């Protein structure tokens, strides 16, 4: 009985995540096509075949739909870092963990360049994006702490500094890639940024 209840609960959560992902993806498509401010929740709801009220059960605000899309990326980054060998140092492991995200950006370059332009042109989204980056950092922190040696009392502090710096490098690289219309290899941009930070 307990196992059945657990399985039902797990299936429900998987379904909820799938619906959230569909809404977020659809919303991002509409935001890019029409502009964030110009796109209504009712338009998003119609595109996914549900009511506006139902959409609000998954995302309280339009801004949350953008961040919901970004949360998926953060989850994948954390999973990629967790999959790296523990003997890799934190910088190396983080760089490898970021590669699938870079590949995804370049595989869908036209769409992602348009998303970057939309985000840059929408000041109202900046607080949500800052919160997103903080969540990414928290997700990456545990598997960064595990890779550090030296005094245990400062490991979390050092890990936070490394994760924050690495994510700042990722953001700078993506911004430069978008600014140049995707003409510069994004991996090279990230490596240049990481080298500058690490000195």
mmCIF file of C-alpha atoms in Angstrom:
data_model
loop_
_atom_site.group_PDB
_atom_site.id
_atom_site.type_symbol
_atom_site.label_atom_id
_atom_site.label_comp_id
_atom_site.label_asym_id
_atom_site.label_seq_id
_atom_site.Cartn_x
_atom_site.Cartn_y
_atom_site.Cartn_z
ATOM 1 C CA UNK A 1 0.000 0.000 0.000
ATOM 2 C CA UNK A 2 2.816 2.376 0.959
ATOM 3 C CA UNK A 3 4.735 1.529 -2.230
ATOM 4 C CA UNK A 4 1.627 2.169 -4.331
ATOM 5 C CA UNK A 5 1.093 5.552 -2.686
ATOM 6 C CA UNK A 6 4.758 6.438 -3.209
ATOM 7 C CA UNK A 7 4.607 5.410 -6.866
ATOM 8 C CA UNK A 8 1.438 7.459 -7.399
ATOM 9 C CA UNK A 9 3.035 10.465 -5.733
ATOM 10 C CA UNK A 10 6.174 10.054 -7.852
ATOM 11 C CA UNK A 11 4.153 9.803 -11.050
ATOM 12 C CA UNK A 12 2.162 12.884 -10.086
ATOM 13 C CA UNK A 13 5.384 14.845 -9.530
ATOM 14 C CA UNK A 14 6.799 13.691 -12.879
ATOM 15 C CA UNK A 15 3.593 14.755 -14.604
ATOM 16 C CA UNK A 16 3.681 18.128 -12.858
ATOM 17 C CA UNK A 17 7.283 18.675 -13.948
ATOM 18 C CA UNK A 18 6.447 17.746 -17.526
ATOM 19 C CA UNK A 19 3.520 20.186 -17.591
ATOM 20 C CA UNK A 20 5.667 22.936 -16.042
ATOM 21 C CA UNK A 21 8.367 22.328 -18.637
ATOM 22 C CA UNK A 22 5.809 22.479 -21.466
ATOM 23 C CA UNK A 23 4.298 25.728 -20.174
ATOM 24 C CA UNK A 24 7.739 27.304 -19.689
ATOM 25 C CA UNK A 25 8.919 26.269 -23.150
ATOM 26 C CA UNK A 26 5.735 27.538 -24.798
ATOM 27 C CA UNK A 27 5.920 30.785 -22.843
ATOM 28 C CA UNK A 28 9.530 31.378 -23.899
ATOM 29 C CA UNK A 29 8.586 30.811 -27.541
ATOM 30 C CA UNK A 30 5.805 33.399 -27.275
ATOM 31 C CA UNK A 31 7.984 35.843 -25.322
ATOM 32 C CA UNK A 32 10.649 35.694 -28.030
ATOM 33 C CA UNK A 33 8.115 36.069 -30.839
ATOM 34 C CA UNK A 34 5.962 38.813 -29.315
ATOM 35 C CA UNK A 35 7.944 40.321 -26.451
ATOM 36 C CA UNK A 36 7.641 39.559 -22.752
ATOM 37 C CA UNK A 37 5.414 42.514 -21.876
ATOM 38 C CA UNK A 38 3.164 41.993 -24.906
ATOM 39 C CA UNK A 39 2.495 38.301 -24.230
ATOM 40 C CA UNK A 40 -0.439 37.551 -21.939
ATOM 41 C CA UNK A 41 -0.957 34.573 -19.674
ATOM 42 C CA UNK A 42 -4.173 33.828 -21.555
ATOM 43 C CA UNK A 43 -2.187 33.530 -24.801
ATOM 44 C CA UNK A 44 0.225 31.125 -23.148
ATOM 45 C CA UNK A 45 -2.656 29.133 -21.668
ATOM 46 C CA UNK A 46 -4.377 28.874 -25.057
ATOM 47 C CA UNK A 47 -1.144 27.670 -26.666
ATOM 48 C CA UNK A 48 -0.820 24.797 -24.172
ATOM 49 C CA UNK A 49 -4.535 23.994 -24.171
ATOM 50 C CA UNK A 50 -5.491 25.000 -20.658
ATOM 51 C CA UNK A 51 -7.115 27.897 -18.833
ATOM 52 C CA UNK A 52 -5.254 30.877 -17.455
ATOM 53 C CA UNK A 53 -6.272 29.813 -13.959
ATOM 54 C CA UNK A 54 -4.712 26.382 -14.533
ATOM 55 C CA UNK A 55 -1.467 27.963 -15.728
ATOM 56 C CA UNK A 56 -1.297 29.987 -12.504
ATOM 57 C CA UNK A 57 -1.346 26.727 -10.529
ATOM 58 C CA UNK A 58 2.054 25.950 -12.060
ATOM 59 C CA UNK A 59 3.514 29.467 -12.260
ATOM 60 C CA UNK A 60 2.310 32.336 -10.021
ATOM 61 C CA UNK A 61 3.616 35.007 -12.433
ATOM 62 C CA UNK A 62 4.861 35.443 -15.983
ATOM 63 C CA UNK A 63 8.342 36.092 -14.592
ATOM 64 C CA UNK A 64 8.234 32.671 -12.951
ATOM 65 C CA UNK A 65 7.721 31.099 -16.377
ATOM 66 C CA UNK A 66 11.042 32.525 -17.518
ATOM 67 C CA UNK A 67 12.771 31.430 -14.344
ATOM 68 C CA UNK A 68 11.061 28.040 -14.591
ATOM 69 C CA UNK A 69 12.765 27.572 -17.932
ATOM 70 C CA UNK A 70 16.064 28.582 -16.337
ATOM 71 C CA UNK A 71 15.538 26.259 -13.368
ATOM 72 C CA UNK A 72 15.575 23.307 -15.756
ATOM 73 C CA UNK A 73 19.015 24.422 -16.947
ATOM 74 C CA UNK A 74 20.218 24.755 -13.357
ATOM 75 C CA UNK A 75 19.017 21.241 -12.554
ATOM 76 C CA UNK A 76 20.902 19.852 -15.541
ATOM 77 C CA UNK A 77 24.081 21.703 -14.543
ATOM 78 C CA UNK A 78 23.868 20.248 -11.029
ATOM 79 C CA UNK A 79 23.279 16.743 -12.402
ATOM 80 C CA UNK A 80 26.227 17.085 -14.785
ATOM 81 C CA UNK A 81 28.491 18.219 -11.939
ATOM 82 C CA UNK A 82 27.372 15.336 -9.726
ATOM 83 C CA UNK A 83 28.266 12.915 -12.540
ATOM 84 C CA UNK A 84 31.861 14.153 -12.814
ATOM 85 C CA UNK A 85 34.603 12.030 -11.158
ATOM 86 C CA UNK A 86 35.279 13.177 -7.598
ATOM 87 C CA UNK A 87 39.010 13.289 -8.231
ATOM 88 C CA UNK A 88 38.464 16.234 -10.594
ATOM 89 C CA UNK A 89 39.145 19.584 -8.994
ATOM 90 C CA UNK A 90 36.221 21.999 -8.688
ATOM 91 C CA UNK A 91 37.185 24.279 -11.588
ATOM 92 C CA UNK A 92 37.727 21.385 -13.996
ATOM 93 C CA UNK A 93 34.540 19.633 -12.906
ATOM 94 C CA UNK A 94 32.459 22.813 -13.237
ATOM 95 C CA UNK A 95 33.872 23.518 -16.696
ATOM 96 C CA UNK A 96 32.983 19.999 -17.865
ATOM 97 C CA UNK A 97 29.542 20.258 -16.251
ATOM 98 C CA UNK A 98 28.855 23.428 -18.233
ATOM 99 C CA UNK A 99 29.706 21.871 -21.593
ATOM 100 C CA UNK A 100 26.290 20.230 -22.207
ATOM 101 C CA UNK A 101 24.655 23.628 -21.617
ATOM 102 C CA UNK A 102 27.027 25.240 -24.115
ATOM 103 C CA UNK A 103 26.257 22.484 -26.619
ATOM 104 C CA UNK A 104 22.537 23.062 -26.169
ATOM 105 C CA UNK A 105 22.976 26.785 -26.732
ATOM 106 C CA UNK A 106 24.882 26.301 -29.981
ATOM 107 C CA UNK A 107 22.729 23.415 -31.232
ATOM 108 C CA UNK A 108 19.735 25.778 -31.079
ATOM 109 C CA UNK A 109 21.687 28.955 -31.706
ATOM 110 C CA UNK A 110 18.986 30.970 -33.488
ATOM 111 C CA UNK A 111 16.410 30.347 -30.771
ATOM 112 C CA UNK A 112 18.833 30.926 -27.916
ATOM 113 C CA UNK A 113 20.218 34.121 -29.428
ATOM 114 C CA UNK A 114 16.642 35.387 -29.685
ATOM 115 C CA UNK A 115 15.993 34.413 -26.057
ATOM 116 C CA UNK A 116 19.148 36.250 -24.955
ATOM 117 C CA UNK A 117 18.054 39.361 -26.851
ATOM 118 C CA UNK A 118 14.579 39.177 -25.286
ATOM 119 C CA UNK A 119 16.038 38.841 -21.776
ATOM 120 C CA UNK A 120 18.412 41.742 -22.362
ATOM 121 C CA UNK A 121 15.549 43.924 -23.600
ATOM 122 C CA UNK A 122 13.301 43.213 -20.596
ATOM 123 C CA UNK A 123 14.462 45.060 -17.452
ATOM 124 C CA UNK A 124 11.494 43.673 -15.493
ATOM 125 C CA UNK A 125 13.094 40.226 -15.645
ATOM 126 C CA UNK A 126 16.412 41.188 -14.065
ATOM 127 C CA UNK A 127 15.407 40.494 -10.433
ATOM 128 C CA UNK A 128 14.092 37.065 -11.453
ATOM 129 C CA UNK A 129 17.314 36.306 -13.320
ATOM 130 C CA UNK A 130 19.385 37.254 -10.269
ATOM 131 C CA UNK A 131 17.296 34.895 -8.141
ATOM 132 C CA UNK A 132 17.802 32.185 -10.759
ATOM 133 C CA UNK A 133 21.563 32.575 -10.592
ATOM 134 C CA UNK A 134 21.434 32.292 -6.802
ATOM 135 C CA UNK A 135 19.492 29.019 -7.108
ATOM 136 C CA UNK A 136 22.017 27.667 -9.604
ATOM 137 C CA UNK A 137 24.803 28.464 -7.154
ATOM 138 C CA UNK A 138 23.032 26.652 -4.314
ATOM 139 C CA UNK A 139 22.456 23.615 -6.533
ATOM 140 C CA UNK A 140 26.133 23.436 -7.518
ATOM 141 C CA UNK A 141 27.503 24.071 -4.042
ATOM 142 C CA UNK A 142 27.364 20.573 -2.437
ATOM 143 C CA UNK A 143 29.297 18.837 -5.202
ATOM 144 C CA UNK A 144 31.833 21.643 -5.236
ATOM 145 C CA UNK A 145 32.438 21.437 -1.478
ATOM 146 C CA UNK A 146 33.107 17.698 -1.829
ATOM 147 C CA UNK A 147 35.974 18.389 -4.233
ATOM 148 C CA UNK A 148 37.895 20.754 -1.976
ATOM 149 C CA UNK A 149 40.810 19.872 0.232
ATOM 150 C CA UNK A 150 42.374 21.854 3.022
ATOM 151 C CA UNK A 151 40.718 23.248 6.166
ATOM 152 C CA UNK A 152 37.178 21.955 6.519
ATOM 153 C CA UNK A 153 36.051 25.137 8.261
ATOM 154 C CA UNK A 154 36.502 27.212 5.105
ATOM 155 C CA UNK A 155 35.428 24.705 2.464
ATOM 156 C CA UNK A 156 31.908 26.041 2.041
ATOM 157 C CA UNK A 157 33.135 29.626 1.819
ATOM 158 C CA UNK A 158 35.748 28.673 -0.772
ATOM 159 C CA UNK A 159 33.202 26.600 -2.694
ATOM 160 C CA UNK A 160 30.762 29.530 -2.788
ATOM 161 C CA UNK A 161 33.490 31.781 -4.145
ATOM 162 C CA UNK A 162 34.409 29.244 -6.847
ATOM 163 C CA UNK A 163 30.807 28.544 -7.882
ATOM 164 C CA UNK A 164 29.889 32.232 -7.958
ATOM 165 C CA UNK A 165 32.955 33.037 -10.039
ATOM 166 C CA UNK A 166 32.388 30.147 -12.445
ATOM 167 C CA UNK A 167 28.742 31.122 -12.985
ATOM 168 C CA UNK A 168 29.762 34.754 -13.508
ATOM 169 C CA UNK A 169 32.184 33.535 -16.186
ATOM 170 C CA UNK A 170 29.400 31.512 -17.788
ATOM 171 C CA UNK A 171 27.094 34.534 -17.833
ATOM 172 C CA UNK A 172 29.812 36.774 -19.301
ATOM 173 C CA UNK A 173 30.590 34.191 -21.986
ATOM 174 C CA UNK A 174 26.927 33.761 -22.936
ATOM 175 C CA UNK A 175 26.412 37.536 -23.011
ATOM 176 C CA UNK A 176 29.429 37.993 -25.298
ATOM 177 C CA UNK A 177 28.304 35.108 -27.506
ATOM 178 C CA UNK A 178 24.879 36.722 -27.842
ATOM 179 C CA UNK A 179 26.322 40.217 -28.352
ATOM 180 C CA UNK A 180 28.407 38.965 -31.270
ATOM 181 C CA UNK A 181 25.482 37.088 -32.815
ATOM 182 C CA UNK A 182 26.922 33.671 -32.011
ATOM 183 C CA UNK A 183 29.940 34.226 -34.257
ATOM 184 C CA UNK A 184 32.513 33.446 -31.542
ATOM 185 C CA UNK A 185 32.856 29.892 -30.162
ATOM 186 C CA UNK A 186 31.127 29.990 -26.806
ATOM 187 C CA UNK A 187 33.455 27.390 -25.298
ATOM 188 C CA UNK A 188 36.461 29.578 -26.101
ATOM 189 C CA UNK A 189 34.722 32.579 -24.550
ATOM 190 C CA UNK A 190 34.042 30.623 -21.352
ATOM 191 C CA UNK A 191 37.626 29.336 -21.185
ATOM 192 C CA UNK A 192 38.970 32.873 -21.624
ATOM 193 C CA UNK A 193 36.722 34.149 -18.834
ATOM 194 C CA UNK A 194 37.664 31.293 -16.493
ATOM 195 C CA UNK A 195 41.377 31.823 -17.174
ATOM 196 C CA UNK A 196 41.015 35.536 -16.393
ATOM 197 C CA UNK A 197 39.337 34.811 -13.060
ATOM 198 C CA UNK A 198 41.740 32.076 -12.041
ATOM 199 C CA UNK A 199 44.725 34.254 -12.955
#
